[in-house]
Coordinates of C-alpha atoms in Angstrom, one line a residue:
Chain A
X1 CA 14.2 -20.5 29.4
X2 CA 11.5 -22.3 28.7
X3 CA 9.0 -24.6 31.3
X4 CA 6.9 -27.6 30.5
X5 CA 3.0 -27.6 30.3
X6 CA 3.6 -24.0 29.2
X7 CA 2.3 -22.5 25.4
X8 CA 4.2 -19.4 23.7
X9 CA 2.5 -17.3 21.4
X10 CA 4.8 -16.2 19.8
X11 CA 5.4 -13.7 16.6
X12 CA 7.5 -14.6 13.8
X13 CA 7.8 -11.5 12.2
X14 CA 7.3 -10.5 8.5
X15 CA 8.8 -13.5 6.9
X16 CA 12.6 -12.3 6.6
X17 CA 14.1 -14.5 8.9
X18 CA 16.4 -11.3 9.9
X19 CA 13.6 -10.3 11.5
X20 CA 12.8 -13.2 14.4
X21 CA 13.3 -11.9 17.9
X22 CA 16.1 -13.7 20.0
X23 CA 13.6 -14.7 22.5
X24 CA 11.1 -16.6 19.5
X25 CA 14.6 -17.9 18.4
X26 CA 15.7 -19.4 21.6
X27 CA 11.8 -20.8 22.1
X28 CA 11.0 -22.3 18.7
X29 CA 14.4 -24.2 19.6
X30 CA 13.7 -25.4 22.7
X31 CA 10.2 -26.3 21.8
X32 CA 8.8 -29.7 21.7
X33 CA 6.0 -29.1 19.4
X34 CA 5.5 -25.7 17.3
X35 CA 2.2 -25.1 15.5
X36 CA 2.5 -22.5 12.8
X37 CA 0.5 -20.9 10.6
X38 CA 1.2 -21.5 6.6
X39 CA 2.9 -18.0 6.1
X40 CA 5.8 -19.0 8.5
X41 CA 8.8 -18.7 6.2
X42 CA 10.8 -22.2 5.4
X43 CA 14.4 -20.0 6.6
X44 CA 12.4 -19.9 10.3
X45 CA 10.9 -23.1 10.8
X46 CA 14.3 -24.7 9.6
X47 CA 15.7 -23.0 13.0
X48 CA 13.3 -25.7 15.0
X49 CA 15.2 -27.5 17.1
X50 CA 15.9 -31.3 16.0
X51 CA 13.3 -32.6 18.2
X52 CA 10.6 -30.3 17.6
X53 CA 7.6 -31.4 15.7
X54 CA 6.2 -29.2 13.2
X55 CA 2.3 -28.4 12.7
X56 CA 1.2 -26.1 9.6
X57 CA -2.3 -25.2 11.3
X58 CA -3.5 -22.5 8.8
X59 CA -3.5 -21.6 5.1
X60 CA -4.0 -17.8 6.1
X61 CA -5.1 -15.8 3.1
X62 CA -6.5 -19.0 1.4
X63 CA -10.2 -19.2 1.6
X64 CA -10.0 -22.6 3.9
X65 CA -10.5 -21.1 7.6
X66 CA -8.8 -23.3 9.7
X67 CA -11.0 -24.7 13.0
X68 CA -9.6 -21.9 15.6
X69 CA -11.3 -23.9 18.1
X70 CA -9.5 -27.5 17.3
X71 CA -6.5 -25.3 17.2
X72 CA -7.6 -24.2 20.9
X73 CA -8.2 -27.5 21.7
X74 CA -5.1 -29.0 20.7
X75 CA -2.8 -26.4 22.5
X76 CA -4.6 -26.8 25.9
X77 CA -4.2 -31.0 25.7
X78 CA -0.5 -30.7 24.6
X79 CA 0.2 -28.5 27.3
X80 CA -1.5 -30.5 29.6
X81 CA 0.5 -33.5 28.7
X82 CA 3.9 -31.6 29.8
X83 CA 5.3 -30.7 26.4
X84 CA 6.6 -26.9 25.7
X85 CA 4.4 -26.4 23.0
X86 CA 5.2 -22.8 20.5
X87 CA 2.1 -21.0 19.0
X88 CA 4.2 -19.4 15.9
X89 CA 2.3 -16.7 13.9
X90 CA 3.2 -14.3 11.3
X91 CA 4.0 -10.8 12.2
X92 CA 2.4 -9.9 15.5
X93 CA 0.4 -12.3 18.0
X94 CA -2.0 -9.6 18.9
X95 CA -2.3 -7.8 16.0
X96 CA -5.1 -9.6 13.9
X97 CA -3.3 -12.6 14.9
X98 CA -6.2 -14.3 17.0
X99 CA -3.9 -14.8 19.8
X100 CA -5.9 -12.6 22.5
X101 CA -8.7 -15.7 21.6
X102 CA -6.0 -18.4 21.9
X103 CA -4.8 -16.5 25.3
X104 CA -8.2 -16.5 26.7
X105 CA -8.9 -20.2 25.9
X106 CA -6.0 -20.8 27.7
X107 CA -6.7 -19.0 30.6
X108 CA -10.0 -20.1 31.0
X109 CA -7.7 -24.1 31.2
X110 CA -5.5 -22.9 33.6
X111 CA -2.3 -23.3 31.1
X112 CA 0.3 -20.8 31.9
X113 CA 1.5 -19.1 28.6
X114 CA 3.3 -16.4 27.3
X115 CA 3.4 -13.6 24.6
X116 CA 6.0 -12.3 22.1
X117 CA 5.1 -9.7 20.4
X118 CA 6.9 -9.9 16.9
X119 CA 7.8 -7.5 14.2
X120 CA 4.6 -6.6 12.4
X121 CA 4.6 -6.8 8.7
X122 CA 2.5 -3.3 8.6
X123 CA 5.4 -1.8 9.5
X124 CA 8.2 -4.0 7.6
X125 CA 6.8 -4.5 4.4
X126 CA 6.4 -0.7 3.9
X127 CA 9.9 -0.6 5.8
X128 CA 11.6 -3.3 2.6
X129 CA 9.4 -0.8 0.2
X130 CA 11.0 2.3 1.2
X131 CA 8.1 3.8 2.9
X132 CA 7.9 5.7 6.3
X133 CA 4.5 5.1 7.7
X134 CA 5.4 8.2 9.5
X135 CA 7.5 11.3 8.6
X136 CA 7.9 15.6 10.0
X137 CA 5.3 17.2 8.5
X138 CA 4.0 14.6 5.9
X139 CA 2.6 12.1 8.3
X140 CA 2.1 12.6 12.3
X141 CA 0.0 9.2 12.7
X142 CA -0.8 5.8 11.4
X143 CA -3.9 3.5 11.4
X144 CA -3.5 -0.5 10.8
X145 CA -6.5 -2.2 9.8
X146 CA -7.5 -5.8 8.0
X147 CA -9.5 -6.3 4.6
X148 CA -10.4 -9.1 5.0
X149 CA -13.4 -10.1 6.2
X150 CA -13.1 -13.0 8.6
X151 CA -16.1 -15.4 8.5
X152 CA -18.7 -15.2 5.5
X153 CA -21.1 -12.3 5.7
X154 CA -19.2 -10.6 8.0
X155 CA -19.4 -6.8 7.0
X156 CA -15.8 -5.2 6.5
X157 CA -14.3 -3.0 9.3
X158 CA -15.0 0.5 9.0
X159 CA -11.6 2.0 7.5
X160 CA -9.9 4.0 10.4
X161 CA -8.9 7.8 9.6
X162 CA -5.0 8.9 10.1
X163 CA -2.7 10.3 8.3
X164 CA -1.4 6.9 6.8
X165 CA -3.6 4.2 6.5
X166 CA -2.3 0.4 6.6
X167 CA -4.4 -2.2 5.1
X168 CA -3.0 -5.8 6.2
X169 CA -4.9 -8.8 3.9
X170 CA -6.9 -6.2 1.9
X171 CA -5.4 -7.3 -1.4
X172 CA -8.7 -8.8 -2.8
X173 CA -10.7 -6.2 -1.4
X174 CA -8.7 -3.2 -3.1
X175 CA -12.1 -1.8 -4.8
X176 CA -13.7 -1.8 -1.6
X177 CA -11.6 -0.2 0.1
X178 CA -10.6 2.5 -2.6
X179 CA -14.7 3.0 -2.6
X180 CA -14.7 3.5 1.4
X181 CA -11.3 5.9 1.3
X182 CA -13.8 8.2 -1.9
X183 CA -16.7 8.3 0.4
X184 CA -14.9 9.4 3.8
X185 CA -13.1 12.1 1.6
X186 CA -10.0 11.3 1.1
X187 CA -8.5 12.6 -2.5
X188 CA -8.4 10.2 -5.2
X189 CA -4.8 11.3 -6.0
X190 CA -3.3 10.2 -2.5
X191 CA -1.0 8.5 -2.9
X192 CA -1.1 4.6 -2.7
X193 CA 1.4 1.3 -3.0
X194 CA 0.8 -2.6 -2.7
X195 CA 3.4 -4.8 -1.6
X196 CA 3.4 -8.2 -2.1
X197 CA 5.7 -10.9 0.0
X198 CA 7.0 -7.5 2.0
X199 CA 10.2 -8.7 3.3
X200 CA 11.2 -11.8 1.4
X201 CA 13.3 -11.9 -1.6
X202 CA 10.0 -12.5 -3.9
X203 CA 8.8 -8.6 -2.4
X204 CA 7.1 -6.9 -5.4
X205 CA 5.7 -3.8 -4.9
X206 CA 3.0 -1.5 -6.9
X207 CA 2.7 2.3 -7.0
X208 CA -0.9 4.0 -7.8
X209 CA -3.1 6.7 -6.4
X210 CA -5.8 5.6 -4.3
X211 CA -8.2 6.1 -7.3
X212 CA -6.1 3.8 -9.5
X213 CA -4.6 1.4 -6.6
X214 CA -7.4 -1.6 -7.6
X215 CA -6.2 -1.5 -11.1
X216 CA -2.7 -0.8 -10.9
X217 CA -3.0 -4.1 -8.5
X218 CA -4.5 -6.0 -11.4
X219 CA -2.2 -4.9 -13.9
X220 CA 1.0 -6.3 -11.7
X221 CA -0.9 -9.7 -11.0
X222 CA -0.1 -8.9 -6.9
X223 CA -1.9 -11.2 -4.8
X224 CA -2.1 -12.6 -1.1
X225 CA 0.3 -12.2 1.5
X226 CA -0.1 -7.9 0.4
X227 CA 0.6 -5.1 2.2
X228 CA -1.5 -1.6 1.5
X229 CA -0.2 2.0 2.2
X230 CA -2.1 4.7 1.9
X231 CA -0.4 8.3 2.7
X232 CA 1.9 10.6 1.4
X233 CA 4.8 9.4 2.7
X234 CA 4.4 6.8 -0.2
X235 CA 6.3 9.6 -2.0
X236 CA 9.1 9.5 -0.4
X237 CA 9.9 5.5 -1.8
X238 CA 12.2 7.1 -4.9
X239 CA 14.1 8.5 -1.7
X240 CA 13.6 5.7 0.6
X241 CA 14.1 2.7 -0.8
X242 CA 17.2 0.6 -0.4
X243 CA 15.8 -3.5 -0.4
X244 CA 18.0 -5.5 -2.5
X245 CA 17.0 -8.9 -2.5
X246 CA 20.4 -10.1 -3.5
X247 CA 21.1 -9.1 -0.2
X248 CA 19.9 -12.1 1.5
X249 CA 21.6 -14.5 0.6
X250 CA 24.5 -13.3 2.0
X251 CA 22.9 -13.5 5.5
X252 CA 24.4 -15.5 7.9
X253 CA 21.5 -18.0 8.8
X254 CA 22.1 -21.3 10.3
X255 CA 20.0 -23.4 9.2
X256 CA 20.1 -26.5 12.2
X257 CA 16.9 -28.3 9.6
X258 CA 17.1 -29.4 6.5
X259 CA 14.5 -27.2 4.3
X260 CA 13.5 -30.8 2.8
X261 CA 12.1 -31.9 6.5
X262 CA 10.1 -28.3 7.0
X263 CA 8.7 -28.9 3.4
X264 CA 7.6 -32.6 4.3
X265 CA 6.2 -35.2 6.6
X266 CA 5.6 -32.9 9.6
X267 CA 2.6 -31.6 8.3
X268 CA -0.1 -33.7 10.3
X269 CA -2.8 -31.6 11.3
X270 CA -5.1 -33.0 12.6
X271 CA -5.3 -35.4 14.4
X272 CA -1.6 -35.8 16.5
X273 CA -0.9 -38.2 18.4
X274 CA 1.0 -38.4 21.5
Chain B
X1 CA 26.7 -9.7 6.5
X2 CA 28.1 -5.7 6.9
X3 CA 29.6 -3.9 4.4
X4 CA 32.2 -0.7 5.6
X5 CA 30.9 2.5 4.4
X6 CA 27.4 1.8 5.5
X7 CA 24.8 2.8 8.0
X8 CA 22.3 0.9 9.4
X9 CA 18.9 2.3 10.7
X10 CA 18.4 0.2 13.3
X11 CA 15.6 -0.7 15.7
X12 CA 16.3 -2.3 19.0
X13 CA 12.7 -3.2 19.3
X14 CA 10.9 -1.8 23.2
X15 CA 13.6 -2.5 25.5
X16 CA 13.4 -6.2 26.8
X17 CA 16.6 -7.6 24.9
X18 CA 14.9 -11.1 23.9
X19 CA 13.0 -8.6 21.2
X20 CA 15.9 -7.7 19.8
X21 CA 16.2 -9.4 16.0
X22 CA 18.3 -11.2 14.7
X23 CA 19.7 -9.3 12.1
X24 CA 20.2 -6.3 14.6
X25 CA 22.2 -8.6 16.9
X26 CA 24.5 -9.5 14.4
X27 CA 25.0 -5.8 13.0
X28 CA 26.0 -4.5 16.6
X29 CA 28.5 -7.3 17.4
X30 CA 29.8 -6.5 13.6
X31 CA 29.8 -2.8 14.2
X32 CA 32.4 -0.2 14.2
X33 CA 30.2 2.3 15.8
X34 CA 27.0 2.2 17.5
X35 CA 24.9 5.6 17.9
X36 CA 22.5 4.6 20.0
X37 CA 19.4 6.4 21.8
X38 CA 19.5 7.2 25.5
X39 CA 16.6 5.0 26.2
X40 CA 18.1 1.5 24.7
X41 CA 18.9 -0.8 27.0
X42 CA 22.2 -1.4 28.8
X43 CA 21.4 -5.2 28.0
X44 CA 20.8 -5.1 24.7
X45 CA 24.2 -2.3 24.3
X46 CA 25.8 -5.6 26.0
X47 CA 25.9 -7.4 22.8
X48 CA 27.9 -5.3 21.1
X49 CA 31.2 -6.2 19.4
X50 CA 34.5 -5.8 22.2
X51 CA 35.8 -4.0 19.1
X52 CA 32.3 -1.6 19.1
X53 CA 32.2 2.3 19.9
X54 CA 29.0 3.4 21.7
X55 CA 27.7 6.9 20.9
X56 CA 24.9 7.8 23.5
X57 CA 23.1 10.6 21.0
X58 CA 20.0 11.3 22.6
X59 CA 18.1 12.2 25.7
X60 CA 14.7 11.2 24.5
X61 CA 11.6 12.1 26.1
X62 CA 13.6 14.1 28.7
X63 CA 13.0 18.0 27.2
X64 CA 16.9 18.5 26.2
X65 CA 16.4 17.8 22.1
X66 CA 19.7 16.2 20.3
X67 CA 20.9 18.2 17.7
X68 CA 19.1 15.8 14.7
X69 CA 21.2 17.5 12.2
X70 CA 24.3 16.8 14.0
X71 CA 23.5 13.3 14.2
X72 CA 23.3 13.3 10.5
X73 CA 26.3 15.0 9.4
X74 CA 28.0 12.0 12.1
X75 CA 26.5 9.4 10.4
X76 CA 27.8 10.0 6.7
X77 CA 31.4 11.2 8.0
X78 CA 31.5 8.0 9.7
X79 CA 30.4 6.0 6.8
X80 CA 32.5 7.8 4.2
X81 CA 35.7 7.0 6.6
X82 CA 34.5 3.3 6.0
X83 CA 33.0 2.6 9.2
X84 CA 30.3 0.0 9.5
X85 CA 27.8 2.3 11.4
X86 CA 24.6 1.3 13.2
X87 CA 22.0 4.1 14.2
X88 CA 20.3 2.1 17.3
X89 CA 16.7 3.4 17.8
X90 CA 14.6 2.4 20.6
X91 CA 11.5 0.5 18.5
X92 CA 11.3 0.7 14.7
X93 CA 13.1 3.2 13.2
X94 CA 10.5 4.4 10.9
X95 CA 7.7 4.9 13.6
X96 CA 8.1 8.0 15.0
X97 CA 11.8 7.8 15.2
X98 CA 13.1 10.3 12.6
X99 CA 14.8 7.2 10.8
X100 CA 12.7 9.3 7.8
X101 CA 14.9 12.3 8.4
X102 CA 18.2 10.2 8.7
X103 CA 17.9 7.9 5.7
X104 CA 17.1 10.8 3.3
X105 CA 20.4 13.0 4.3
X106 CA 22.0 9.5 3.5
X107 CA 20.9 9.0 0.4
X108 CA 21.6 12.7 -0.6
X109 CA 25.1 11.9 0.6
X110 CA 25.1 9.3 -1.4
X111 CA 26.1 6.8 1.3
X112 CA 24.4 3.2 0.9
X113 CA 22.0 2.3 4.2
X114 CA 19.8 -0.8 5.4
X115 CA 16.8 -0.1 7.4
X116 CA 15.9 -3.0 10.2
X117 CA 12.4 -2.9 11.6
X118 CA 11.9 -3.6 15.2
X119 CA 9.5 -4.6 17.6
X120 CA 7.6 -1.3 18.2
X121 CA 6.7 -0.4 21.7
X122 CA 3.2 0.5 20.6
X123 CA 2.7 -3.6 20.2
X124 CA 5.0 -5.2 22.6
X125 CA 3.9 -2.6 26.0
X126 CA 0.8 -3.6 25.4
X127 CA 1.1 -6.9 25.1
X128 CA 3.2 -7.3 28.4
X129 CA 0.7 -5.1 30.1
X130 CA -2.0 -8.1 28.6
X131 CA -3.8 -6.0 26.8
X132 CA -4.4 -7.0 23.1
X133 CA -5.0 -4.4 20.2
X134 CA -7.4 -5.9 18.3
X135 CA -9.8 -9.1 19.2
X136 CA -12.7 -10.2 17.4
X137 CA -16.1 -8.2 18.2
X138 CA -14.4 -5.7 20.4
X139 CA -11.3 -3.7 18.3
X140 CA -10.5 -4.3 14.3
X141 CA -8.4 -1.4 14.1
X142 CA -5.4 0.6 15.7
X143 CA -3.7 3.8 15.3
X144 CA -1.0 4.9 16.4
X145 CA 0.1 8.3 17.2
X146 CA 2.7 10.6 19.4
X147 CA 1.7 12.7 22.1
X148 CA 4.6 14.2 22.0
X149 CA 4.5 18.2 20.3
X150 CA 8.3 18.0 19.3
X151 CA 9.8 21.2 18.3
X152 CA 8.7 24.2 20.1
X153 CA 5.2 25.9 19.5
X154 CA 4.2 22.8 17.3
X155 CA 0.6 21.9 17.6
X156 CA -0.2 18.8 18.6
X157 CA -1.2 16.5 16.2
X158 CA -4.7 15.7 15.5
X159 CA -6.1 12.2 17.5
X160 CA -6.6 9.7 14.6
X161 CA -10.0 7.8 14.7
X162 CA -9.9 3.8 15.5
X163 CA -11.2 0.9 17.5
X164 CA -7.9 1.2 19.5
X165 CA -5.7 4.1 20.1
X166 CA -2.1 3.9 20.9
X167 CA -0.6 7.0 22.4
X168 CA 3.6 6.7 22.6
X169 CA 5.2 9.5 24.3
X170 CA 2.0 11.1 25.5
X171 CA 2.3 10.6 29.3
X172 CA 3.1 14.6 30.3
X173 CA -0.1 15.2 27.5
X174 CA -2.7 13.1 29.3
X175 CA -5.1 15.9 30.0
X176 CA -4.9 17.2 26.6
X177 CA -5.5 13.7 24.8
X178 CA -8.3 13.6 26.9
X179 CA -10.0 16.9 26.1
X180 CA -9.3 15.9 22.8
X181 CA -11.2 12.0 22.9
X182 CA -14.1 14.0 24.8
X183 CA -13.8 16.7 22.1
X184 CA -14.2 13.9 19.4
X185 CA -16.9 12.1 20.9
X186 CA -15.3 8.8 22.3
X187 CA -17.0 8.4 25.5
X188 CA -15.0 9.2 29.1
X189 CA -16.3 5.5 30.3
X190 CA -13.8 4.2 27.6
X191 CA -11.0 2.1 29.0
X192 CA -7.4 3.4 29.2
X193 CA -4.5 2.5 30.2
X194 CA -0.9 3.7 30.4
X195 CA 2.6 1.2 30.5
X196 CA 5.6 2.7 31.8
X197 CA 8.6 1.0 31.2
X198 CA 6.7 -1.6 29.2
X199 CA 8.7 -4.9 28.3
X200 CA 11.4 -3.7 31.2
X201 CA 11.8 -5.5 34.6
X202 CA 10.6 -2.2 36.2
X203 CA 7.4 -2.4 34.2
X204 CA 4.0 -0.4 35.5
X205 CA 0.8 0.0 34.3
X206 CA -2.4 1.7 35.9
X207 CA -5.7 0.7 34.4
X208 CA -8.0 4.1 34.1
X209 CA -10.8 5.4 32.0
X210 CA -10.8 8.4 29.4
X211 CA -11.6 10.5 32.0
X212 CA -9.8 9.7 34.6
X213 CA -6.9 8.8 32.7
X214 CA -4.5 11.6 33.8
X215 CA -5.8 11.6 37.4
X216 CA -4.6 7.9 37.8
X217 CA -1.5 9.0 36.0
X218 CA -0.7 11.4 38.6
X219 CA -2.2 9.3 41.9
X220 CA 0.8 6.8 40.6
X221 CA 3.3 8.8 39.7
X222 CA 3.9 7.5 36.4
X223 CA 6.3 9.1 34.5
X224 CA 8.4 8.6 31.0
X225 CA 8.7 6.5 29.1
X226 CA 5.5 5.3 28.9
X227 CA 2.4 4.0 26.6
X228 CA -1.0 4.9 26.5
X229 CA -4.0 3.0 25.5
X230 CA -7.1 3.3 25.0
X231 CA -9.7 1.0 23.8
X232 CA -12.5 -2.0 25.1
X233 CA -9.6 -4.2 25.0
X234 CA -8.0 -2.8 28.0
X235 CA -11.0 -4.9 29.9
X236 CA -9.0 -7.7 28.8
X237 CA -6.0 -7.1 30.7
X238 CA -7.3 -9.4 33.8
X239 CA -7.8 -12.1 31.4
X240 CA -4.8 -11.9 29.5
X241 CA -2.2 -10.6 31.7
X242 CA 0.7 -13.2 32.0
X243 CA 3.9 -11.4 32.7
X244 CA 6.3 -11.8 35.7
X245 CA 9.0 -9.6 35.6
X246 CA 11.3 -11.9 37.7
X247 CA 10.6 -14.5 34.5
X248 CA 13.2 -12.3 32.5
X249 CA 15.9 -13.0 35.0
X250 CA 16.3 -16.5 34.1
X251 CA 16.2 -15.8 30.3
X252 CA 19.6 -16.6 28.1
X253 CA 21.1 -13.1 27.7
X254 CA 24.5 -14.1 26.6
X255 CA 26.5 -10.6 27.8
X256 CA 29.6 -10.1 25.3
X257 CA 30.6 -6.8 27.1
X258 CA 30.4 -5.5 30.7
X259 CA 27.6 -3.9 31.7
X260 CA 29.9 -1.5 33.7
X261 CA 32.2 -0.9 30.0
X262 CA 28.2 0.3 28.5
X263 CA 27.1 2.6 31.4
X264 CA 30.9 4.1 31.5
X265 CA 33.6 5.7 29.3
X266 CA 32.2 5.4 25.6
X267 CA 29.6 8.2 25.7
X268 CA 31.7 10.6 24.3
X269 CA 29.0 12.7 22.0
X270 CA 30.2 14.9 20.7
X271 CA 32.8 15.0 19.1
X272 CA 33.8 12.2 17.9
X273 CA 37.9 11.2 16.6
X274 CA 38.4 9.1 14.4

């Protein structure tokens, strides 16, 4: 169930609504107030309950960082005045997700909360493309990793080394991090694909090398939301891959929201009232 | 919806049944046949169909090694008698979970298949045991890896190189992963932890360093199945921890089938009639 005063952060998976865990399912209805980031596919937030007041909080991907700290802010005083209040996040809450610095905040106000983890998109947009990130002797381990750079002049992470390498946000950064894979050694002819929208009917996806993954990305027009893989189990896609978009749409999802009302007047961030 | 004469490579995400998805929920109440992994939850086998045949297939992490191929010769007889067949891993089935192996037979058999991602257990034990894999300043990048040597006389595989290291299966290998981190260079002060039962009821974790990582293991006799981390952000465990395992009982687990029908009669592998 769900208590008053009380914030879940809480995972909404890769964008397929497929993909949302019964337990973000049974909160996001329950919930009096959800604050999602912009990514949160329209299928998911029409599963809000009735009652429940929608906040986009983030264009993710967009260039326009979002005030984490308002966004701190505002969970601590609408827990605080009793409501159930849903922190909903694309993919994982504690995987690049900034919710081990929305957990802290709310620690440090006393607010009780609670975590569900969701199904990450570095694992389900290669998953839609037909792409292991592991497989017997091809790949024996996996490295996740962001592109993006966070707040200006931040310096990029150092790319991690594993057998296959995930790249979440990396999209615009595709020369930099082909230049980083070069210099640590890896071959220019590993194998490479960018997926874009993993998981949603729109999923395109792009196969290169890692010398030719920046232009190959360029040719296809892919942009942001984008998945990278990096591995040889990339080869195994012609083998692999089963997604049929068409598929969808013959999912049995209840939609208990219109679309229209998800689309519209929710969107009040900030300031809320109430 | 599910189509006869189909498989589905299914993960039942780390064992609490709230992260089950939705799509997997509604394939195993729609199932003919569930082959499921030893280690998934008598809750989540609950929510399969009255109609539904559960195969227990594997004993993993306890030494005795299904017969993989056997598995896979099941799975397309199944599907080309025109069952609607789900393959129920524990986690996703493409991490570590030989979903690789199983979806490649299928397609040579030519018999159609749908992988569903789950909630890995390298993410959500982690997160239960309040321990975050990345946060800002402290950890931008995970790998992931098994400790686990599989088939007799294999050699480990090598440690991959990241801010955060997830070990899965690597509980019996604690020394070795050790010697290994040491051998590499990451310093025995490191923080580690390892999560038995993570997401379950009967969850554990023991907070250690590098060094005295397998020591602690042993002083709390922590055994299988289990998760390993290692990383700064194990230091934010105190800050983030938040879960009460008596919270679950009060969740809505709707229970279609006795629990006493799961634990009894249907494990009948192999051979299967029919």
């Amino acid at each position: 169930l769900t208590r008053p005063g009380t914030v879940y952060l809480v995972g909404a998976g890769p964008g397929d609504p497929g993909l949302l865990t019964m337990r973000a399912l049974e909160l996001i209805r329950q919930a009096d107030i959800v604050l999602h980031d912009h990514l949160v596919s329209v299928e998911i937030l029409a599963q809000c309950g009735s009652h429940t007041r929608l906040i986009d909080v983030g264009k993710v991907g967009h260039g326009v960082q979002t005030d984490q700290a308002a966004i701190e802010r505002e969970l601590i005083a609408l827990a605080s005045r009793g409501h159930r209040v849903v922190r909903l996040k694309g993919g994982d809450p504690l995987l690049f997700g900034r919710g081990c610095e929305e957990a802290s905040a709310l620690r440090a106000a006393n607010v009780p909360f609670e975590i569900v983890p969701g199904v990450s998109s570095a694992m389900a947009a290669p998953a839609y493309a037909g792409i292991p990130l592991t497989a017997r002797g091809l790949a024996a381990s996996v490295a996740i990793v962001t592109g993006h750079c966070g707040g200006s002049g931040a310096t990029p992470p150092t790319i991690p080394i594993a057998d296959t390498l995930v790249v979440l946000m990396g999209i615009a950064n595709a020369a930099s991090i082909r230049d980083q894979l070069l210099a640590a050694g890896r071959s220019p002819d590993t194998p490479a694909a960018a997926i874009e929208w993993g998981t949603y009917a729109r999923q395109r996806v792009a196969v290169a090398t890692v010398a030719t993954l920046p232009d190959v990305i360029a040719r296809d027009s892919l942009r942001a939301p984008a998945v990278i893989v990096i591995g040889e189990t990339v080869r195994l896609r012609p083998v692999l891959e089963w997604f049929d978009s068409s598929s969808l749409a013959s999912r049995d999802v209840l939609l208990s929201r219109s679309t229209a009302t998800v689309d519209g007047s929710d969107h009040v961030w900030p300031p809320i009232a109430g």
